[in-house]
Amino acid sequence: MKLYFAPGACSLAVHIALREVGARFDAVSVDLAKSVTADGTDYRTVSPRGYVPLLQLDDGSRHTEASALLQYVADLDPQQRLIGAAGSARRLAVVEWLTFVSTELHKVFSPWLWHKETAESTRHAVKDKLATRFAELDALVGTQPYLAGEYSVADAYAFTIVNWSNFLGLPLTKYPNLLAYMGRVSSRPAAQDALRAEGLLK
C-alpha cells in the first residue's frame, strides 16, 4: 500500500492507524500548497481533488476520506481491536465517534480557521462551536480513557484533529482531561512513530 500524506494533516490519523495494525506501506509526503509530492510529481495526477489522505491499495486502486480509510485500515487487523466486529456494539460506538469527529470537529476546523480570508464573525462562531465540543470531550475523557472506552481508530482521528489547535493557537488549558487524553494517544508507540516520520517530533 501507499499512503499519501501531508505532515499534521488529517492523513496523520490514517498514518497512525496503519502503524497500529502493523501494515506494510510506503508513505509519500505531499506539499498541499504546491500540490506536488516529495519527488516533484503533480499530485493532481494522483488525486484530482488534491487533498490527503489518499491510500493506494496493492491492486492500484486509490481511495480517499479519512473516516472511510480508518474503518478499512482497522479491518486489516483480523481481531479488529481498533473497531470491533461487524454488528457489534463496539463497532457502532467507534463508527459513531468517527462520524462525530468528521462532522463536529474536522469540518468545523476546516476550512474556516485555515484561511486568512475567513470573516472574523465566522472565526468567532467556529471557535465557540469548538469550545462546546472540547468541553463535551473533556467531560467524557474525564470518566473513561478513550472515546469508545478502549482505544480505537476514532481516537487516532480525534487526536489528529484536536491537535490542530496547536497549529492555530487555540489553547486547551481549560480542558485538562482533554489535554491528558491527547497525551495518552500521542504516547502510544504507533503515534510516536507516525509523528516522528512526519517530522512533527524530534
Short mmCIF file of C-alpha atoms in Angstrom, two decimals:
data_model
loop_
_atom_site.label_atom_id
_atom_site.label_comp_id
_atom_site.label_asym_id
_atom_site.label_seq_id
_atom_site.Cartn_x
_atom_site.Cartn_y
_atom_site.Cartn_z
CA MET A 1 0.00 0.00 0.00
CA LYS A 2 0.96 3.63 -0.38
CA LEU A 3 -0.25 6.45 1.87
CA TYR A 4 -0.15 9.99 0.54
CA PHE A 5 0.01 12.41 3.47
CA ALA A 6 0.82 15.96 4.48
CA PRO A 7 2.53 16.44 7.85
CA GLY A 8 -0.02 17.01 10.59
CA ALA A 9 -3.00 16.95 8.22
CA CYS A 10 -5.97 14.62 8.74
CA SER A 11 -3.92 11.94 6.98
CA LEU A 12 -1.96 11.61 10.23
CA ALA A 13 -4.88 9.61 11.65
CA VAL A 14 -4.61 7.03 8.87
CA HIS A 15 -0.82 7.01 9.25
CA ILE A 16 -1.18 6.21 12.96
CA ALA A 17 -3.78 3.50 12.27
CA LEU A 18 -1.60 1.80 9.66
CA ARG A 19 1.20 1.58 12.19
CA GLU A 20 -1.18 0.37 14.90
CA VAL A 21 -2.23 -2.63 12.80
CA GLY A 22 1.31 -3.34 11.63
CA ALA A 23 0.54 -2.77 7.96
CA ARG A 24 3.29 -2.62 5.37
CA PHE A 25 3.06 0.61 3.41
CA ASP A 26 5.05 3.37 1.77
CA ALA A 27 4.45 6.93 2.94
CA VAL A 28 4.57 9.71 0.32
CA SER A 29 4.69 13.29 1.54
CA VAL A 30 2.60 15.89 -0.31
CA ASP A 31 3.10 19.65 -0.32
CA LEU A 32 -0.55 20.71 -0.40
CA ALA A 33 0.24 24.37 -1.11
CA LYS A 34 2.13 23.45 -4.28
CA SER A 35 0.19 20.22 -4.96
CA VAL A 36 3.36 18.21 -5.52
CA THR A 37 4.75 15.07 -3.94
CA ALA A 38 8.25 14.84 -2.45
CA ASP A 39 9.65 13.64 -5.79
CA GLY A 40 8.05 16.52 -7.71
CA THR A 41 5.06 14.65 -9.12
CA ASP A 42 1.97 16.78 -9.74
CA TYR A 43 -0.32 15.48 -7.01
CA ARG A 44 -3.41 16.32 -9.06
CA THR A 45 -2.44 13.46 -11.37
CA VAL A 46 -2.71 11.17 -8.36
CA SER A 47 -5.70 12.76 -6.64
CA PRO A 48 -7.89 15.08 -8.76
CA ARG A 49 -9.34 16.58 -5.55
CA GLY A 50 -5.84 17.42 -4.43
CA TYR A 51 -6.22 16.58 -0.78
CA VAL A 52 -4.99 13.94 1.64
CA PRO A 53 -5.23 11.25 2.84
CA LEU A 54 -5.16 9.04 -0.20
CA LEU A 55 -4.48 5.34 0.21
CA GLN A 56 -3.37 3.36 -2.83
CA LEU A 57 -4.02 -0.34 -2.37
CA ASP A 58 -1.92 -3.18 -3.72
CA ASP A 59 -4.31 -3.56 -6.67
CA GLY A 60 -3.57 0.04 -7.70
CA SER A 61 -6.96 1.41 -6.68
CA ARG A 62 -6.95 4.75 -4.88
CA HIS A 63 -9.24 5.75 -2.05
CA THR A 64 -9.86 8.89 0.00
CA GLU A 65 -11.86 10.21 3.00
CA ALA A 66 -10.26 9.78 6.41
CA SER A 67 -13.18 8.17 8.23
CA ALA A 68 -13.66 5.56 5.47
CA LEU A 69 -9.95 4.79 5.31
CA LEU A 70 -9.77 4.42 9.09
CA GLN A 71 -12.51 1.80 9.00
CA TYR A 72 -10.72 -0.04 6.18
CA VAL A 73 -7.37 0.01 7.98
CA ALA A 74 -8.92 -1.13 11.27
CA ASP A 75 -10.36 -4.16 9.47
CA LEU A 76 -6.88 -5.18 8.29
CA ASP A 77 -6.35 -6.48 11.82
CA PRO A 78 -8.05 -9.90 11.96
CA GLN A 79 -9.01 -9.26 15.59
CA GLN A 80 -10.47 -5.83 14.71
CA ARG A 81 -9.25 -4.43 18.04
CA LEU A 82 -9.39 -0.85 16.75
CA ILE A 83 -13.01 -1.00 15.58
CA GLY A 84 -14.89 -4.14 16.67
CA ALA A 85 -16.64 -6.86 14.69
CA ALA A 86 -19.41 -6.07 12.22
CA GLY A 87 -22.72 -5.71 14.02
CA SER A 88 -21.16 -5.31 17.45
CA ALA A 89 -21.91 -2.55 19.94
CA ARG A 90 -18.19 -1.75 19.93
CA ARG A 91 -18.17 -1.13 16.19
CA LEU A 92 -21.27 1.05 16.37
CA ALA A 93 -19.64 3.16 19.08
CA VAL A 94 -16.40 3.56 17.12
CA VAL A 95 -18.17 4.47 13.86
CA GLU A 96 -20.37 6.90 15.78
CA TRP A 97 -17.26 8.66 17.11
CA LEU A 98 -15.58 8.61 13.69
CA THR A 99 -18.63 10.39 12.31
CA PHE A 100 -18.67 12.86 15.19
CA VAL A 101 -15.01 13.76 14.64
CA SER A 102 -15.59 14.09 10.90
CA THR A 103 -18.60 16.40 11.15
CA GLU A 104 -18.32 18.16 14.51
CA LEU A 105 -14.55 18.70 14.66
CA HIS A 106 -12.86 18.19 11.29
CA LYS A 107 -15.35 20.20 9.25
CA VAL A 108 -15.60 22.89 11.90
CA PHE A 109 -11.85 23.48 11.96
CA SER A 110 -11.51 23.16 8.21
CA PRO A 111 -11.68 25.17 6.05
CA TRP A 112 -12.71 28.11 8.22
CA LEU A 113 -9.74 28.52 10.54
CA TRP A 114 -7.11 27.72 7.93
CA HIS A 115 -7.94 30.53 5.50
CA LYS A 116 -6.94 34.14 6.10
CA GLU A 117 -9.94 35.42 4.16
CA THR A 118 -12.46 33.88 6.59
CA ALA A 119 -14.56 36.65 8.15
CA GLU A 120 -13.88 37.42 11.80
CA SER A 121 -17.53 36.78 12.68
CA THR A 122 -17.23 33.28 11.17
CA ARG A 123 -14.00 32.62 13.07
CA HIS A 124 -15.69 33.64 16.30
CA ALA A 125 -18.68 31.35 15.66
CA VAL A 126 -16.39 28.45 14.75
CA LYS A 127 -14.29 28.89 17.89
CA ASP A 128 -17.44 28.97 20.03
CA LYS A 129 -18.64 25.70 18.50
CA LEU A 130 -15.24 24.09 19.01
CA ALA A 131 -15.24 25.23 22.63
CA THR A 132 -18.58 23.46 23.12
CA ARG A 133 -17.25 20.27 21.57
CA PHE A 134 -13.98 20.44 23.52
CA ALA A 135 -15.97 20.77 26.75
CA GLU A 136 -18.04 17.72 25.79
CA LEU A 137 -14.92 15.69 25.08
CA ASP A 138 -13.26 16.93 28.26
CA ALA A 139 -16.19 15.64 30.32
CA LEU A 140 -16.20 12.27 28.54
CA VAL A 141 -12.50 11.51 28.79
CA GLY A 142 -12.60 12.53 32.41
CA THR A 143 -14.63 9.38 33.05
CA GLN A 144 -13.05 6.94 30.57
CA PRO A 145 -9.65 6.78 28.85
CA TYR A 146 -10.81 6.78 25.22
CA LEU A 147 -13.83 7.83 23.17
CA ALA A 148 -15.35 4.37 22.79
CA GLY A 149 -13.97 3.03 26.07
CA GLU A 150 -10.93 1.23 24.69
CA TYR A 151 -8.52 2.76 22.17
CA SER A 152 -9.82 2.79 18.61
CA VAL A 153 -9.29 4.45 15.23
CA ALA A 154 -11.68 7.15 16.42
CA ASP A 155 -9.03 8.21 18.92
CA ALA A 156 -6.36 8.44 16.20
CA TYR A 157 -8.75 10.70 14.27
CA ALA A 158 -9.78 12.83 17.25
CA PHE A 159 -6.16 13.28 18.33
CA THR A 160 -5.16 14.39 14.84
CA ILE A 161 -7.93 16.98 14.52
CA VAL A 162 -7.82 18.35 18.07
CA ASN A 163 -4.05 18.66 17.65
CA TRP A 164 -4.73 21.35 15.04
CA SER A 165 -5.43 23.64 17.99
CA ASN A 166 -1.63 23.78 18.45
CA PHE A 167 -1.09 24.98 14.87
CA LEU A 168 -3.87 27.55 15.16
CA GLY A 169 -3.08 28.95 18.59
CA LEU A 170 -6.19 27.63 20.33
CA PRO A 171 -5.13 26.74 23.89
CA LEU A 172 -6.65 23.68 25.52
CA THR A 173 -5.73 24.73 29.04
CA LYS A 174 -9.40 24.98 30.05
CA TYR A 175 -9.81 21.28 29.22
CA PRO A 176 -7.39 19.36 31.47
CA ASN A 177 -8.99 15.98 30.81
CA LEU A 178 -8.78 16.54 27.07
CA LEU A 179 -5.12 17.51 27.41
CA ALA A 180 -4.45 14.32 29.37
CA TYR A 181 -6.28 12.33 26.68
CA MET A 182 -4.15 13.92 23.96
CA GLY A 183 -1.09 12.85 25.94
CA ARG A 184 -2.38 9.27 26.22
CA VAL A 185 -2.93 8.98 22.48
CA SER A 186 0.31 10.70 21.48
CA SER A 187 2.37 8.49 23.80
CA ARG A 188 1.33 5.29 22.01
CA PRO A 189 4.26 3.84 20.03
CA ALA A 190 2.38 3.96 16.72
CA ALA A 191 1.51 7.62 17.24
CA GLN A 192 5.09 8.43 18.21
CA ASP A 193 6.41 6.67 15.11
CA ALA A 194 3.93 8.43 12.81
CA LEU A 195 4.62 11.85 14.33
CA ARG A 196 8.35 11.29 14.01
CA ALA A 197 8.02 10.09 10.40
CA GLU A 198 6.06 13.23 9.53
CA GLY A 199 8.68 15.47 11.10
CA LEU A 200 6.42 16.53 13.95
CA LEU A 201 8.64 15.03 16.65
CA LYS A 202 12.39 15.23 17.01
#
